[in-house]
Tab-separated table of C-alpha atoms in Angstrom:
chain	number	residue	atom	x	y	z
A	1	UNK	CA	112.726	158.812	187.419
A	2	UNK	CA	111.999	162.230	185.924
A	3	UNK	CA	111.308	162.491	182.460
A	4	UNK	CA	114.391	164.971	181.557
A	5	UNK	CA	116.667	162.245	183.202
A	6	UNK	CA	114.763	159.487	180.766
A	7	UNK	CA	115.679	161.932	177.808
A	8	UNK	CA	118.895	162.244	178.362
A	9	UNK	CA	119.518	158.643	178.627
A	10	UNK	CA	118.511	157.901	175.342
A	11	UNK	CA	120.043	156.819	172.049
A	12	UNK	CA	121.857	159.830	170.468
A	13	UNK	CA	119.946	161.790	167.569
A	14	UNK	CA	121.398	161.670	164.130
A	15	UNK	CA	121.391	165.530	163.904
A	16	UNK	CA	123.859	164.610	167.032
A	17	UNK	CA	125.134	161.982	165.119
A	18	UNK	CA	125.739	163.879	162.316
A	19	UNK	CA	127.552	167.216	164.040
A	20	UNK	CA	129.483	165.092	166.102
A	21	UNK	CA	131.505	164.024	162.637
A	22	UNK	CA	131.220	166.857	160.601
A	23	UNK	CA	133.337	168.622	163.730
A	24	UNK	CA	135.870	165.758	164.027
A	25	UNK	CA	136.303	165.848	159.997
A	26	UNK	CA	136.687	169.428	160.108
A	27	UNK	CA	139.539	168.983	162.746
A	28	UNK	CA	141.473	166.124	160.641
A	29	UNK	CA	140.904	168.314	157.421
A	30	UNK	CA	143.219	170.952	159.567
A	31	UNK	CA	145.741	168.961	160.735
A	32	UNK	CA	146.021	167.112	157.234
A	33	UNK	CA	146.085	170.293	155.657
A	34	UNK	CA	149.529	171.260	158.265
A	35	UNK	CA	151.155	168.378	157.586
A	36	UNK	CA	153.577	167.778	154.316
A	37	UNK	CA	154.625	164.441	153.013
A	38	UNK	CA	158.299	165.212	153.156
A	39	UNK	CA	158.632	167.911	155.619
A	40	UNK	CA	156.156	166.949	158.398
A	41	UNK	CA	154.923	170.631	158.088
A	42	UNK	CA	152.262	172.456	155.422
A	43	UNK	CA	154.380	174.942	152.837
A	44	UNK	CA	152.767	177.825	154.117
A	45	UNK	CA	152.653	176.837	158.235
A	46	UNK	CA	154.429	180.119	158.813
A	47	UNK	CA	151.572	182.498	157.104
A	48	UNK	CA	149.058	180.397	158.853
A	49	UNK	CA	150.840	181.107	161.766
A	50	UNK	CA	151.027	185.013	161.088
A	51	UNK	CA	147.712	185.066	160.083
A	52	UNK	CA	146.249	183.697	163.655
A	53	UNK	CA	148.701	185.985	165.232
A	54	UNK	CA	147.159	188.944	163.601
A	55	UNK	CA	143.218	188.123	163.517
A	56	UNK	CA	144.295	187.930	167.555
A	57	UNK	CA	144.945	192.146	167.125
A	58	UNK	CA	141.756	192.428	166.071
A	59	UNK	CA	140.707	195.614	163.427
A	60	UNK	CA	141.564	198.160	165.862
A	61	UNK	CA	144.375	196.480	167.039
A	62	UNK	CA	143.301	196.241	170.367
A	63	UNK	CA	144.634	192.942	172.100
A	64	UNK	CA	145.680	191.329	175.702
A	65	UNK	CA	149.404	191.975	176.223
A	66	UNK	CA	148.831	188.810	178.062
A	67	UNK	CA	147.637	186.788	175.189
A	68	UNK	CA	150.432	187.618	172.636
A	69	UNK	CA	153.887	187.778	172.741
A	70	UNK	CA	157.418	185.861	171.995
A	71	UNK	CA	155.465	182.327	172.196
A	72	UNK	CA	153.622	183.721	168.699
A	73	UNK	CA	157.232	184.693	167.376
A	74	UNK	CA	158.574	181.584	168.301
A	75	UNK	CA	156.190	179.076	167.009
A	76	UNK	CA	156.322	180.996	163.571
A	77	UNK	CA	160.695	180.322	163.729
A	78	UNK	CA	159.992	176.829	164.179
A	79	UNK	CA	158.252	175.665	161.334
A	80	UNK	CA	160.353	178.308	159.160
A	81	UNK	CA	162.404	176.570	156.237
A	82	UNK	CA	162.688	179.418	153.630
A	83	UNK	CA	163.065	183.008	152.725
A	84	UNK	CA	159.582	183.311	152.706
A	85	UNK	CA	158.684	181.723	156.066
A	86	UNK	CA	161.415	184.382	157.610
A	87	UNK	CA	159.761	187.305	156.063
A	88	UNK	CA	156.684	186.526	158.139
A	89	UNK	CA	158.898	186.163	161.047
A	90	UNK	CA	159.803	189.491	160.643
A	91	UNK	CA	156.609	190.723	159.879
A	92	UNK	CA	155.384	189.207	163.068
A	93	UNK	CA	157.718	191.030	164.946
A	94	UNK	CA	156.735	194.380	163.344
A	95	UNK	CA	153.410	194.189	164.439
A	96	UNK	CA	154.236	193.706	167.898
A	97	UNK	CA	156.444	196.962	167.297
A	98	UNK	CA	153.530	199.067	165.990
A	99	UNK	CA	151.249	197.747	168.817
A	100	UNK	CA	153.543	198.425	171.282
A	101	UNK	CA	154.075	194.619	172.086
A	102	UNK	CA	157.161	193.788	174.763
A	103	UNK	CA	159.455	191.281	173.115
A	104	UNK	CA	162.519	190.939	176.080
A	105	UNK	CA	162.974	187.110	175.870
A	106	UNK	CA	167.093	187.379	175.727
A	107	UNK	CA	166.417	183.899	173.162
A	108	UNK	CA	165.374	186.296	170.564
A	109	UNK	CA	168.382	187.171	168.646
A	110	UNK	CA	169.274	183.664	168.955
A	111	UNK	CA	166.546	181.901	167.412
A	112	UNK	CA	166.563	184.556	165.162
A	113	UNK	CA	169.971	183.981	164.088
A	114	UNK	CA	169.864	180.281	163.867
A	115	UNK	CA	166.465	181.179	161.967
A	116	UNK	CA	167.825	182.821	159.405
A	117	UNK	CA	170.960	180.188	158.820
A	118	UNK	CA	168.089	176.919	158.623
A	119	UNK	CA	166.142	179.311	156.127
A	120	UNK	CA	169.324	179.808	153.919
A	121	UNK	CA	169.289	184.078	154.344
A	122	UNK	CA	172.612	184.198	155.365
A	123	UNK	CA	173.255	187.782	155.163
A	124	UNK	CA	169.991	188.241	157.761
A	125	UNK	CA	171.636	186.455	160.232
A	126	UNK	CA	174.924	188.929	159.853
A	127	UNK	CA	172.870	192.008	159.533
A	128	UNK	CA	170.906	190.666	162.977
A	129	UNK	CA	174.559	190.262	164.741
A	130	UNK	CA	175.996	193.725	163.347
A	131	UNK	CA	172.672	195.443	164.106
A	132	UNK	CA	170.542	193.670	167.250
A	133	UNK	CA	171.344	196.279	169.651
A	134	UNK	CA	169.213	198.853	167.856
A	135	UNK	CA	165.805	197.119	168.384
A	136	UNK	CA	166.643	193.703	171.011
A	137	UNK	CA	168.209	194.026	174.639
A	138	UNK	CA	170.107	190.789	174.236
A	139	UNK	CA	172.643	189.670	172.207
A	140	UNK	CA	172.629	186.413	170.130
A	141	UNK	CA	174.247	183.620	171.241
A	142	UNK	CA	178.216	183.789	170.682
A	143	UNK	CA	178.352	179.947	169.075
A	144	UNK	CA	175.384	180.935	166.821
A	145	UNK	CA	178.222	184.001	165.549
A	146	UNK	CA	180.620	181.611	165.416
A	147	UNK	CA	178.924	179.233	163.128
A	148	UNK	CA	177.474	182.018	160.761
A	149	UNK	CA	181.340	183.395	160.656
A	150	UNK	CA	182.383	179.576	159.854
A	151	UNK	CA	179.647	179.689	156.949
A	152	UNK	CA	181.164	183.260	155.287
A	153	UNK	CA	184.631	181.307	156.403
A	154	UNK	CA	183.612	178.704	154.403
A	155	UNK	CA	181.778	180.577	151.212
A	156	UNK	CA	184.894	182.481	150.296
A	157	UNK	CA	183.372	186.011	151.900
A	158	UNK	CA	186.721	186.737	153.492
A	159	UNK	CA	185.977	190.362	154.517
A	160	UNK	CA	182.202	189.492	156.098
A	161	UNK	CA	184.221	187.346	158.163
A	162	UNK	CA	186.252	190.294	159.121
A	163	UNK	CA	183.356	192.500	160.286
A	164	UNK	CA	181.395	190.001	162.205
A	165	UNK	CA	184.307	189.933	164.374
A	166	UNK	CA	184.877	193.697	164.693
A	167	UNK	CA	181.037	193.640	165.826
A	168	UNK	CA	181.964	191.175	168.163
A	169	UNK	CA	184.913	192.924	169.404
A	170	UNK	CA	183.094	196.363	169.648
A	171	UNK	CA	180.116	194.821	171.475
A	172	UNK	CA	180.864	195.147	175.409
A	173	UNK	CA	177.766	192.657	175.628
A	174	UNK	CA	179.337	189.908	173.838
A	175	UNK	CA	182.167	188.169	175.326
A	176	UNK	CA	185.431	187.804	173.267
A	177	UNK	CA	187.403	184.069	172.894
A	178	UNK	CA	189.905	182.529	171.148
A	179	UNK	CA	187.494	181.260	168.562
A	180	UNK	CA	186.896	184.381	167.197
A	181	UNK	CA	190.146	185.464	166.245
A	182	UNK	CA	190.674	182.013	165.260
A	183	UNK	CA	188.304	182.397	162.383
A	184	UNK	CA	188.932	186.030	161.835
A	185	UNK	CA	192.781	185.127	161.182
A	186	UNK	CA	192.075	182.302	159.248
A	187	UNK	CA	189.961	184.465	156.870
A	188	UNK	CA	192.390	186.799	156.647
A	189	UNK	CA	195.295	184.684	156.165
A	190	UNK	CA	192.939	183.690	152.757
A	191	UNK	CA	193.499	187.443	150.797
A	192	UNK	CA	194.858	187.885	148.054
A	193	UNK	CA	197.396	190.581	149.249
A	194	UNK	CA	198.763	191.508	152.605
A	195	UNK	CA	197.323	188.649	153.897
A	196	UNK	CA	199.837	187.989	156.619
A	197	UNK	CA	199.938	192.088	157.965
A	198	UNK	CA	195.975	192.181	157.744
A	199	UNK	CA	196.150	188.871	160.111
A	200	UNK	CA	198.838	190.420	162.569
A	201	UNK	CA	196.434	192.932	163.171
A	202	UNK	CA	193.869	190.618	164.501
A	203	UNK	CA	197.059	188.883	166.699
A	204	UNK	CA	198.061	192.312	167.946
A	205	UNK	CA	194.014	193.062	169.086
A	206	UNK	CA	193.946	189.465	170.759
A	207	UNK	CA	197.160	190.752	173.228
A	208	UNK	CA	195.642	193.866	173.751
A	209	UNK	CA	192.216	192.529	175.472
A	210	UNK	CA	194.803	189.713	176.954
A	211	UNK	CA	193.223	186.833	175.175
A	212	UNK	CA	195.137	183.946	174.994
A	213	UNK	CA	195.743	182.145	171.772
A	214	UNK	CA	195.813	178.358	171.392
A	215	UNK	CA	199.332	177.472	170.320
A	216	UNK	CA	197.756	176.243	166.747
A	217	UNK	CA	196.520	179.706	165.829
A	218	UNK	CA	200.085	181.387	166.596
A	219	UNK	CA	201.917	178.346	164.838
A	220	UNK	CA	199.707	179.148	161.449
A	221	UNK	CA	200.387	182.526	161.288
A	222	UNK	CA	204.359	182.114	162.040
A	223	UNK	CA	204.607	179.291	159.144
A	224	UNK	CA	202.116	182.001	156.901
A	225	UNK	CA	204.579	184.472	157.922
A	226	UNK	CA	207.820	182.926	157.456
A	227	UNK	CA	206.462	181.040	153.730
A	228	UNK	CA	206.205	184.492	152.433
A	229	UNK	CA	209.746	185.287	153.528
A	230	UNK	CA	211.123	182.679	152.126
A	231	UNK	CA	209.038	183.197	148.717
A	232	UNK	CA	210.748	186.787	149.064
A	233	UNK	CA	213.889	185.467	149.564
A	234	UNK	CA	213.472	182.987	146.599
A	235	UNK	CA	212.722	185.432	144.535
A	236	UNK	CA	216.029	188.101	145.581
A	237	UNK	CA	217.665	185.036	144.436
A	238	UNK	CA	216.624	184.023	141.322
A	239	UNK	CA	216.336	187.787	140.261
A	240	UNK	CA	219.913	188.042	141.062
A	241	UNK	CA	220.840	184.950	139.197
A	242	UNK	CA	219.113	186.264	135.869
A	243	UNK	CA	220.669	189.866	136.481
A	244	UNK	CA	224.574	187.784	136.394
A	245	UNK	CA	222.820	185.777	133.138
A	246	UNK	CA	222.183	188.701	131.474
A	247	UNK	CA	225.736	190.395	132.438
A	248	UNK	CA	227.673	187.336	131.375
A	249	UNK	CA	228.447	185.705	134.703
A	250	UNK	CA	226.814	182.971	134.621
A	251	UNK	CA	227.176	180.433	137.424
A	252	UNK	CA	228.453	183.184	140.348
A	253	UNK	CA	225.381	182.695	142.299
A	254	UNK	CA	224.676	179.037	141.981
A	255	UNK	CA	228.031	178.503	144.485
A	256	UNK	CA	225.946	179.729	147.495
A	257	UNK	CA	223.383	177.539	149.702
A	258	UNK	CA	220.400	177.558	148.831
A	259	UNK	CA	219.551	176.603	152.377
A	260	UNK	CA	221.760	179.824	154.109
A	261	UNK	CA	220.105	182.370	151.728
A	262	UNK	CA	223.907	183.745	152.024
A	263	UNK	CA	223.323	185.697	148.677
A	264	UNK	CA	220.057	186.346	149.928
A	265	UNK	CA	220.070	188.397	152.620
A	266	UNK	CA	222.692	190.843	150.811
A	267	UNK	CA	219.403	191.753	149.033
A	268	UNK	CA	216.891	191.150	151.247
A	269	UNK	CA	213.851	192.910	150.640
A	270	UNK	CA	211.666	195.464	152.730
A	271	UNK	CA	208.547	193.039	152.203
A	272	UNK	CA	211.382	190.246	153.645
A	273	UNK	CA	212.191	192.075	156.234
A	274	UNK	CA	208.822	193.541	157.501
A	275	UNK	CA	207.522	189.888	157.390
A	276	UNK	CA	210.859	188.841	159.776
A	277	UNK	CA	209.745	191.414	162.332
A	278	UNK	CA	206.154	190.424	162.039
A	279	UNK	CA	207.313	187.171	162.616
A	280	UNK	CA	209.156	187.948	165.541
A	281	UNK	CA	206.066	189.184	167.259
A	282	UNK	CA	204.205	186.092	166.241
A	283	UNK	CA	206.454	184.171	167.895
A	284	UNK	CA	206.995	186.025	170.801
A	285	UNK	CA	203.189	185.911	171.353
A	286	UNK	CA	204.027	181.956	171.302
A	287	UNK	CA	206.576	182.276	174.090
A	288	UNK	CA	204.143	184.979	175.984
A	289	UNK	CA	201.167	182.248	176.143
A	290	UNK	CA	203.118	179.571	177.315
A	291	UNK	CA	203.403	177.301	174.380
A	292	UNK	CA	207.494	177.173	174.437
A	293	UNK	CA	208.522	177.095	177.983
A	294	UNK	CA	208.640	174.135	179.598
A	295	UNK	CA	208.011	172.022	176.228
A	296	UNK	CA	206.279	172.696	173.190
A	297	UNK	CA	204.614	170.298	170.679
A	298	UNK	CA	207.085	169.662	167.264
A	299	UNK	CA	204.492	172.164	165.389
A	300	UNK	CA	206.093	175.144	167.343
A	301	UNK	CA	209.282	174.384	168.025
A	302	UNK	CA	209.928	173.559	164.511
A	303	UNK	CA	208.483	176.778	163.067
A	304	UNK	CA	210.326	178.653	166.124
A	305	UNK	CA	213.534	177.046	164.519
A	306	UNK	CA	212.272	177.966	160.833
A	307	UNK	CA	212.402	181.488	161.999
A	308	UNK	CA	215.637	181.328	163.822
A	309	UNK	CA	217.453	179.603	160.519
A	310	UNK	CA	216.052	183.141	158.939
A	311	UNK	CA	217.503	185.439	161.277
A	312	UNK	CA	220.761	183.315	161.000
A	313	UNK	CA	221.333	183.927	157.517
A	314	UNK	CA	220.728	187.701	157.962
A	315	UNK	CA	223.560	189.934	157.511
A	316	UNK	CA	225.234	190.891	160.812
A	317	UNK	CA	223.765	194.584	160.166
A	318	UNK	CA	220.326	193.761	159.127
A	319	UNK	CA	219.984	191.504	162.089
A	320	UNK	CA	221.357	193.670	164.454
A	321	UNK	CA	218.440	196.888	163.138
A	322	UNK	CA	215.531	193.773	163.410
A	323	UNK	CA	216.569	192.728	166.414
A	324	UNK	CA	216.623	196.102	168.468
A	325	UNK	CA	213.498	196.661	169.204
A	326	UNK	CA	212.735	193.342	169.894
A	327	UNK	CA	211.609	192.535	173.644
A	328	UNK	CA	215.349	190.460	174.896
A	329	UNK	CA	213.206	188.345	177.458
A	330	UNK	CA	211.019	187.127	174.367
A	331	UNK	CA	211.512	184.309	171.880
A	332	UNK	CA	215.142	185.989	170.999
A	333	UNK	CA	216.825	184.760	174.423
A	334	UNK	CA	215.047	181.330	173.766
A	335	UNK	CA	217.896	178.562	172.925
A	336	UNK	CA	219.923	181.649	172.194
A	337	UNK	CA	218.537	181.674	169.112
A	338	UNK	CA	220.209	178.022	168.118
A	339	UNK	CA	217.852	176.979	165.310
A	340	UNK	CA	219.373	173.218	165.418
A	341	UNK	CA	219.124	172.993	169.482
A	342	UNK	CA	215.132	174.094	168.980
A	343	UNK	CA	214.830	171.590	166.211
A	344	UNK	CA	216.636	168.956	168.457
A	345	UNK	CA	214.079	169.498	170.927
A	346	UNK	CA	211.316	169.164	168.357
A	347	UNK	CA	212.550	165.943	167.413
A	348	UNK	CA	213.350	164.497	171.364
A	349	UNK	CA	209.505	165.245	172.827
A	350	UNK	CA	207.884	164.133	169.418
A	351	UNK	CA	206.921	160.746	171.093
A	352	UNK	CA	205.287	162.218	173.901
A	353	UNK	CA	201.596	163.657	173.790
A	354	UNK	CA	201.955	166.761	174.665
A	355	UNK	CA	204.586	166.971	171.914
A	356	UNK	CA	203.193	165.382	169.244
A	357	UNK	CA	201.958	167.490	166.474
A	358	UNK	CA	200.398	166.105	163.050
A	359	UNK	CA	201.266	168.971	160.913
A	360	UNK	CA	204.869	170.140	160.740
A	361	UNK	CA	205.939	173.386	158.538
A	362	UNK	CA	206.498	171.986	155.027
A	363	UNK	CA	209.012	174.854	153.823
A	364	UNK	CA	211.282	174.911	156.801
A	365	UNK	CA	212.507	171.365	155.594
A	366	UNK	CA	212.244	172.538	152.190
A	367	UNK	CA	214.695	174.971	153.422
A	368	UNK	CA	216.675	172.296	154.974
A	369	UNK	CA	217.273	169.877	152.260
A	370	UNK	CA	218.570	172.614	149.853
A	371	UNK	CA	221.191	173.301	152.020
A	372	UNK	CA	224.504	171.775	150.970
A	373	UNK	CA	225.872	171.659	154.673
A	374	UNK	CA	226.395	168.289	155.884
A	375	UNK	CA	225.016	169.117	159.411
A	376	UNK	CA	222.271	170.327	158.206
A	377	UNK	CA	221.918	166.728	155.953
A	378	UNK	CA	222.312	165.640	159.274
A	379	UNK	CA	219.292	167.007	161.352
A	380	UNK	CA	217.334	166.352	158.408
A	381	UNK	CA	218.740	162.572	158.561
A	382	UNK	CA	217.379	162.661	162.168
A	383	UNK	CA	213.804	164.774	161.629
A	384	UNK	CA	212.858	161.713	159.068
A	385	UNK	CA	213.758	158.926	161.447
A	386	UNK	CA	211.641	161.205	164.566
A	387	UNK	CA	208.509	162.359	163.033
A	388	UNK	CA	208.298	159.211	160.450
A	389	UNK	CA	205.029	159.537	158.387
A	390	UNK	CA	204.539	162.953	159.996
A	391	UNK	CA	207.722	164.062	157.991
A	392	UNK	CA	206.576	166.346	155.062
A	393	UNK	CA	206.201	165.173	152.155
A	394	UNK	CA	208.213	167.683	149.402
C-alpha cells in the first residue's frame, strides 16, 4: 500500500483536531448570537441582514444581478419587528435603486404593507398604498388595505380612512368591493358633523361603479339617516313647546302625538328635510340591490317602515315637493308606502333565516311607543311578542 494512502489513514492531528472545533464554535457563536430568548430572532437580525446585502455590492458597487435581488428584501421583512428593522428595509431597497437592481416581484407592496403594520409604522403602510405606483408595478394586496383601513377605523383617524379609499377608488389596478365602502361609510358615519351627507357620498360612488351593497351597510346608513331626523324633529318640537311657555300658552303643544310628529312637520326643518330625501335614496338603493323584493330580513323592513312613518306625518305639501323627484318604481311604490303593512311583514318572516335580523332600529320603536294611537299600541303589542329578546330595549 503506498505510503500517501498509509498517511491518510491515520489518526487525525491535533492542529486538525483543534481547527475542526474552533470552526464549529465559530458557527454556534453565530447562530447563538441570531437567536433571542423571547423572540427567536437577534435585536438587530435586520442590520445584519442589510449589512450582508451590501458587503455583496462590493466598494464599487459592482455585483451579479443574479446574486441579489427581492430574496435579500424579503428575508430582511421577515425578521422585521420595529421601526428600526423597517428603516433598513427601506434602505435595502434604495440600494437596489441606485444600483440599478430590478425589484418586479408583484409580492412587494404586500409584504411591504403587512411589514409596516407587524412593525407598528402605521402611517408607512398608508403612504405605501396612496403612493406604490410611483416606484412598484404592482399593487398591494386589497385585504392587506382593508385591514390597515380597519386599524385607522379602529384608532379614531376617521378622515385617513377616507383617503385610503379614494386611493383605492382612483387606482384602475386595484379592484373595488363592498368592503371598502363598508369601512369608508362606517368611518364617516363617526364625524362629528355632516356625518350622514359625507356617508351618502360614498353610497352615491358605490351605484355609480354598480357595486352592490350588502343589505347591512344600506340598513346602517337609513337608521343613521332617519335618527338624525327624528333628533331634528325632536328638537322643532320642544323649541316650539318653550316658544308657547314663554308666550303664556302653556300646554297647546303637549295635545299632539308625539309618535305623528303632527306639530312637527308644520316646522320641519331644512336639515329634516334634506336628511328625508337622503333617506329616500338610501332606501331606494335597498330596493335597487334586491334586499326588499321578494322578502327582506326584519333589519330592513323595519327601518323601510321607520322611514315611511316619517313621510306619513309630513304635511300633504312638503311630501308632495320630497316626493317629486323621487324615482315612482323605487321604494315609494313599495307597500304603497303603508308603514304598518312593511312592519307586519317584518314581524311575519322574523322566524325564518333569511329574515331574521339581530339588530332592529332602536328609535323607530321609540317612535312607536310615544304615540298615543291605539293601533299603533297595537303593532307594538305584536313587534314584542315577534322579535322577543331581539325587541329593543328603550
Amino acid at each position: 500500500m503506498p505510503l500517501c494512502v498509509l498517511a491518510r489513514r491515520r489518526g487525525p492531528t491535533a492542529s486538525n483536531v483543534a481547527r475542526w472545533w474552533v470552526g464549529n464554535v465559530r458557527c454556534a457563536a453565530v447562530a447563538v448570537s441570531q437567536v433571542n430568548v423571547k423572540g427567536g430572532r437577534a435585536p438587530d437580525a435586520a442590520q445584519r441582514l442589510f449589512d450582508e446585502l451590501k458587503m455583496k455590492f462590493g466598494y464599487m458597487g459592482t455585483v451579479d444581478h443574479s446574486k441579489v435581488g427581492t430574496p435579500d428584501l424579503f428575508r430582511i421583512l421577515k425578521v422585521a419587528r420595529n421601526a428600526g428593522d423597517f428603516n433598513w428595509a427601506l434602505q435595502a431597497m434604495n440600494l437596489f435603486y441606485n444600483f440599478g437592481v430590478k425589484l418586479k416581484h408583484r409580492e412587494i407592496a404586500s409584504r411591504l404593507v403587512a411589514a409596516a403594520m407587524v412593525c407598528k409604522v402605521e402611517s408607512e403602510a398608508a403612504e405605501i398604498v396612496k403612493l406604490y405606483g410611483t416606484w412598484l408595478e404592482r399593487p398591494p394586496d386589497i385585504a392587506l388595505v382593508y385591514g390597515v383601513m380597519g386599524h385607522y377605523l379602529d384608532a379614531g383617524e376617521l378622515l385617513v380612512v377616507r383617503e385610503l379609499a379614494q386611493a383605492v377608488r382612483e387606482d384602475w389596478r386595484m379592484h373595488v368591493e363592498p368592503p371598502l365602502y363598508a369601512l369608508s361609510i362606517e368611518a364617516m358615519l363617526r364625524l362629528p358633523e355632516h356625518a350622514v351627507l359625507e356617508a351618502l357620498q360614498l353610497h352615491q360612488d358605490a351605484r355609480a361603479v354598480g357595486v352592490r351593497l350588502p343589505a347591512a351597510l344600506h340598513t346602517r346608513l337609513l337608521d343613521a339617516a332617519l335618527a338624525t331626523v327624528q333628533d331634528e324633529v325632536a328638537g322643532a318640537v320642544q323649541a316650539a313647546d318653550e316658544g308657547a311657555e314663554g308666550a303664556g300658552e302653556e300646554g297647546k303643544g303637549a295635545e299632539s302625538s308625539a309618535g305623528e310628529d303632527e306639530d312637527a312637520g308644520a316646522s320641519i326643518s331644512d336639515a329634516a328635510l334634506q336628511h328625508l330625501k337622503a333617506s329616500l335614496e338610501v332606501a331606494d338603493g335597498l330596493l335597487r340591490d334586491g334586499h326588499l323584493l321578494g322578502g327582506g330580513n326584519a333589519a330592513s323592513l323595519c327601518s323601510t317602515a321607520w322611514l315611511f312613518w316619517h313621510l306619513a306625518a309630513l304635511p300633504e305639501a312638503a311630501r308632495a315637493e320630497l316626493l317629486e323627484g323621487a324615482d315612482p318604481a323605487g321604494v315609494v311604490a313599495f307597500m304603497n308606502r303603508d308603514w304598518s303593512r312593511v312592519l307586519q311583514a317584518a314581524t311575519e318572516d322574523f322566524g325564518c333565516h333569511w329574515g331574521f335580523s339581530g339588530q332592529l332600529p332602536r328609535g323607530f320603536f321609540q317612535a312607536l311607543e310615544a304615540s298615543s294611537d291605539p293601533k299603533v299600541a297595537e303593532l307594538v303589542s305584536l313587534s314584542r311578542q315577534r322579535f322577543g329578546r331581539f325587541y329593543p330595549e328603550m
